[in-house]
PDB file of C-alpha atoms in Angstrom:
ATOM      1  CA  MET A  25      -0.231   0.094   0.208  1.00  0.00           C
ATOM      2  CA  SER A  26       1.110   3.053  -1.083  1.00  0.00           C
ATOM      3  CA  GLY A  27       0.055   6.904  -0.876  1.00  0.00           C
ATOM      4  CA  SER A  28       1.842  10.243  -1.535  1.00  0.00           C
ATOM      5  CA  HIS A  29       2.566  13.276   1.329  1.00  0.00           C
ATOM      6  CA  GLY A  30       4.518  16.268   0.021  1.00  0.00           C
ATOM      7  CA  GLY A  31       6.450  15.014  -2.625  1.00  0.00           C
ATOM      8  CA  TYR A  32       7.057  11.721  -0.612  1.00  0.00           C
ATOM      9  CA  ARG A  33       5.695   8.099  -1.008  1.00  0.00           C
ATOM     10  CA  ARG A  34       4.381   5.729   1.810  1.00  0.00           C
ATOM     11  CA  VAL A  35       6.580   2.685   1.243  1.00  0.00           C
ATOM     12  CA  LEU A  36       6.699   0.910   4.213  1.00  0.00           C
ATOM     13  CA  ALA A  37       5.352   0.659   7.626  1.00  0.00           C
ATOM     14  CA  SER A  38       8.180   1.597   9.887  1.00  0.00           C
ATOM     15  CA  ASP A  39       8.175  -1.588  11.468  1.00  0.00           C
ATOM     16  CA  ALA A  40       8.970  -3.804   8.788  1.00  0.00           C
ATOM     17  CA  LEU A  41      12.593  -2.554   9.552  1.00  0.00           C
ATOM     18  CA  PRO A  42      13.587  -4.026  12.346  1.00  0.00           C
ATOM     19  CA  PRO A  43      15.323  -1.897  14.854  1.00  0.00           C
ATOM     20  CA  PRO A  44      19.369  -1.493  15.183  1.00  0.00           C
ATOM     21  CA  GLN A  45      20.972  -3.940  17.214  1.00  0.00           C
ATOM     22  CA  PRO A  46      24.387  -5.147  18.580  1.00  0.00           C
ATOM     23  CA  VAL A  47      25.862  -7.387  16.861  1.00  0.00           C
ATOM     24  CA  ARG A  48      26.652 -10.356  19.030  1.00  0.00           C
ATOM     25  CA  PHE A  49      29.197 -12.751  18.295  1.00  0.00           C
ATOM     26  CA  THR A  50      29.491 -16.647  19.312  1.00  0.00           C
ATOM     27  CA  ALA A  51      32.117 -19.433  18.716  1.00  0.00           C
ATOM     28  CA  GLY A  52      31.530 -21.334  15.799  1.00  0.00           C
ATOM     29  CA  GLN A  53      32.056 -22.190  12.410  1.00  0.00           C
ATOM     30  CA  PRO A  54      33.198 -18.637  10.614  1.00  0.00           C
ATOM     31  CA  GLY A  55      29.752 -19.468   8.045  1.00  0.00           C
ATOM     32  CA  GLU A  56      27.916 -19.804  10.888  1.00  0.00           C
ATOM     33  CA  VAL A  57      28.773 -16.391  12.296  1.00  0.00           C
ATOM     34  CA  THR A  58      27.085 -13.778  10.276  1.00  0.00           C
ATOM     35  CA  HIS A  59      25.405 -10.529  11.074  1.00  0.00           C
ATOM     36  CA  ARG A  60      23.436  -9.365   7.602  1.00  0.00           C
ATOM     37  CA  PRO A  61      21.195  -6.133   8.004  1.00  0.00           C
ATOM     38  CA  THR A  62      17.861  -6.030   5.985  1.00  0.00           C
ATOM     39  CA  ILE A  63      18.436  -4.390   2.280  1.00  0.00           C
ATOM     40  CA  ARG A  64      14.844  -4.559   1.155  1.00  0.00           C
ATOM     41  CA  GLN A  65      13.565  -3.113  -2.087  1.00  0.00           C
ATOM     42  CA  VAL A  66      10.748  -1.150  -2.141  1.00  0.00           C
ATOM     43  CA  ASP A  67       8.416   0.511  -5.454  1.00  0.00           C
ATOM     44  CA  VAL A  68       8.943   4.076  -5.470  1.00  0.00           C
ATOM     45  CA  GLY A  69       7.090   5.822  -8.094  1.00  0.00           C
ATOM     46  CA  GLY A  70       7.852   2.736 -10.471  1.00  0.00           C
ATOM     47  CA  GLN A  71      11.155   2.991  -9.633  1.00  0.00           C
ATOM     48  CA  GLN A  72      12.704   0.480  -7.643  1.00  0.00           C
ATOM     49  CA  VAL A  73      14.834   1.708  -4.462  1.00  0.00           C
ATOM     50  CA  LEU A  74      16.585  -0.331  -1.546  1.00  0.00           C
ATOM     51  CA  VAL A  75      15.915   0.651   1.992  1.00  0.00           C
ATOM     52  CA  THR A  76      17.521  -0.094   5.154  1.00  0.00           C
ATOM     53  CA  ARG A  77      18.178   1.147   8.538  1.00  0.00           C
ATOM     54  CA  LEU A  78      21.520   1.786   9.650  1.00  0.00           C
ATOM     55  CA  ALA A  79      22.803   0.707  13.426  1.00  0.00           C
ATOM     56  CA  SER A  80      22.122   4.570  14.552  1.00  0.00           C
ATOM     57  CA  GLY A  81      18.503   3.343  13.594  1.00  0.00           C
ATOM     58  CA  ASP A  82      18.669   6.199  10.666  1.00  0.00           C
ATOM     59  CA  VAL A  83      16.849   4.951   7.794  1.00  0.00           C
ATOM     60  CA  VAL A  84      18.661   5.793   4.048  1.00  0.00           C
ATOM     61  CA  ALA A  85      17.174   5.112   0.914  1.00  0.00           C
ATOM     62  CA  PHE A  86      19.533   4.532  -2.301  1.00  0.00           C
ATOM     63  CA  THR A  87      19.699   3.055  -6.110  1.00  0.00           C
ATOM     64  CA  ARG A  88      19.213  -0.618  -6.638  1.00  0.00           C
ATOM     65  CA  PHE A  89      22.742  -0.151  -8.636  1.00  0.00           C
ATOM     66  CA  CYS A  90      26.531   0.896  -8.085  1.00  0.00           C
ATOM     67  CA  PRO A  91      27.583   3.803 -10.059  1.00  0.00           C
ATOM     68  CA  HIS A  92      30.864   2.219 -10.744  1.00  0.00           C
ATOM     69  CA  MET A  93      30.315  -0.113 -12.968  1.00  0.00           C
ATOM     70  CA  GLY A  94      26.396  -1.240 -12.084  1.00  0.00           C
ATOM     71  CA  ALA A  95      26.831  -4.400 -10.305  1.00  0.00           C
ATOM     72  CA  PRO A  96      23.202  -4.921  -8.273  1.00  0.00           C
ATOM     73  CA  LEU A  97      23.343  -3.120  -4.808  1.00  0.00           C
ATOM     74  CA  ASP A  98      20.542  -5.753  -3.330  1.00  0.00           C
ATOM     75  CA  ARG A  99      23.296  -8.081  -2.268  1.00  0.00           C
ATOM     76  CA  ALA A 100      25.299  -4.845  -1.212  1.00  0.00           C
ATOM     77  CA  SER A 101      26.497  -5.646   2.773  1.00  0.00           C
ATOM     78  CA  LEU A 102      26.545  -2.280   5.446  1.00  0.00           C
ATOM     79  CA  VAL A 103      30.243  -1.546   7.333  1.00  0.00           C
ATOM     80  CA  GLY A 104      29.148   0.600   9.961  1.00  0.00           C
ATOM     81  CA  GLU A 105      26.800   3.068   8.107  1.00  0.00           C
ATOM     82  CA  ALA A 106      28.499   2.928   4.816  1.00  0.00           C
ATOM     83  CA  VAL A 107      27.115   0.324   2.100  1.00  0.00           C
ATOM     84  CA  ARG A 108      29.797  -2.058  -0.039  1.00  0.00           C
ATOM     85  CA  CYS A 109      29.409  -2.918  -3.504  1.00  0.00           C
ATOM     86  CA  PRO A 110      29.553  -6.751  -3.883  1.00  0.00           C
ATOM     87  CA  GLY A 111      31.200  -6.493  -7.373  1.00  0.00           C
ATOM     88  CA  HIS A 112      34.746  -4.267  -6.501  1.00  0.00           C
ATOM     89  CA  GLU A 113      33.523  -3.435  -2.854  1.00  0.00           C
ATOM     90  CA  PHE A 114      33.804   0.153  -2.950  1.00  0.00           C
ATOM     91  CA  VAL A 115      31.863   2.013  -0.189  1.00  0.00           C
ATOM     92  CA  TYR A 116      29.947   4.507  -0.385  1.00  0.00           C
ATOM     93  CA  ASP A 117      27.722   6.735   2.508  1.00  0.00           C
ATOM     94  CA  PRO A 118      24.113   6.076   1.940  1.00  0.00           C
ATOM     95  CA  ARG A 119      23.137   9.366   3.609  1.00  0.00           C
ATOM     96  CA  THR A 120      25.320  11.322   0.414  1.00  0.00           C
ATOM     97  CA  GLY A 121      26.199   9.140  -1.839  1.00  0.00           C
ATOM     98  CA  ALA A 122      29.841   9.775  -1.420  1.00  0.00           C
ATOM     99  CA  ASN A 123      32.610   7.597  -2.344  1.00  0.00           C
ATOM    100  CA  ILE A 124      34.012   6.370   0.589  1.00  0.00           C
ATOM    101  CA  HIS A 125      36.566   3.464  -0.297  1.00  0.00           C
ATOM    102  CA  PRO A 126      38.428   3.515  -2.651  1.00  0.00           C
ATOM    103  CA  THR A 127      38.592   7.562  -2.699  1.00  0.00           C
ATOM    104  CA  ASP A 128      40.270   7.291   0.890  1.00  0.00           C
ATOM    105  CA  GLU A 129      43.670   6.001  -0.118  1.00  0.00           C
ATOM    106  CA  ALA A 130      43.709   6.295  -4.097  1.00  0.00           C
ATOM    107  CA  SER A 131      45.516   8.504  -6.415  1.00  0.00           C
ATOM    108  CA  ASP A 132      43.942  11.048  -8.844  1.00  0.00           C
ATOM    109  CA  ALA A 133      45.360   9.104 -11.698  1.00  0.00           C
ATOM    110  CA  TRP A 134      43.531   5.775 -10.351  1.00  0.00           C
ATOM    111  CA  LEU A 135      40.306   7.459  -9.630  1.00  0.00           C
ATOM    112  CA  SER A 136      39.926   8.899 -12.764  1.00  0.00           C
ATOM    113  CA  VAL A 137      40.395   5.512 -14.738  1.00  0.00           C
ATOM    114  CA  ARG A 138      38.222   3.972 -12.041  1.00  0.00           C
ATOM    115  CA  GLN A 139      35.537   6.361 -11.719  1.00  0.00           C
ATOM    116  CA  PRO A 140      33.962   5.266  -8.540  1.00  0.00           C
ATOM    117  CA  GLY A 141      31.183   8.104  -9.165  1.00  0.00           C
ATOM    118  CA  ARG A 142      28.152   9.100  -6.390  1.00  0.00           C
ATOM    119  CA  LEU A 143      25.547   6.535  -5.064  1.00  0.00           C
ATOM    120  CA  GLN A 144      22.315   7.928  -5.998  1.00  0.00           C
ATOM    121  CA  THR A 145      20.176   8.521  -2.682  1.00  0.00           C
ATOM    122  CA  TYR A 146      16.772   9.426  -2.020  1.00  0.00           C
ATOM    123  CA  PRO A 147      15.205  11.763   0.743  1.00  0.00           C
ATOM    124  CA  VAL A 148      13.531   9.500   3.473  1.00  0.00           C
ATOM    125  CA  ALA A 149      11.466  10.767   6.328  1.00  0.00           C
ATOM    126  CA  GLU A 150       9.809   8.311   8.866  1.00  0.00           C
ATOM    127  CA  GLN A 151       6.504   9.860  10.475  1.00  0.00           C
ATOM    128  CA  ALA A 152       3.687   8.104  11.757  1.00  0.00           C
ATOM    129  CA  GLY A 153       4.895   4.489  11.681  1.00  0.00           C
ATOM    130  CA  TRP A 154       5.455   5.267   7.682  1.00  0.00           C
ATOM    131  CA  ILE A 155       8.834   5.140   5.912  1.00  0.00           C
ATOM    132  CA  TRP A 156       8.119   7.617   3.169  1.00  0.00           C
ATOM    133  CA  VAL A 157      11.023   7.951   0.756  1.00  0.00           C
ATOM    134  CA  ALA A 158      10.852  10.630  -2.250  1.00  0.00           C
ATOM    135  CA  ASP A 159      10.575   9.424  -5.789  1.00  0.00           C
ATOM    136  CA  HIS A 160      13.197  11.773  -7.068  1.00  0.00           C
ATOM    137  CA  PRO A 161      16.714  12.049  -5.531  1.00  0.00           C
TER     138      PRO A 161
END
């Protein structure tokens, strides 16, 4: 069920994304001990957008594809408050879209060839038990 409200579209009930939980590790096989936050794909005005709740509790929305080479981000991982692309492990800030890695350690020549780009993000509001995502960046 979706509706619109001041340029935003209602896409999820707030409780559809779990609140952030501390990571608790127990002894076990490496494959048994994982932490994978939920990244949900939602329809926003006919466009598929990814939505997740960060460890800080903030909800963010961003495009389905990495700006570097177009890898699908529905299998991305969250590293702290950032999104890591599964394709080439480029890391982006899901609030601003800024490339964090490899920009933080790469030379200008390398970056001009690789062109990490900027992750397309969408404004999000959490109000009255709903998560609202703007239908345009």
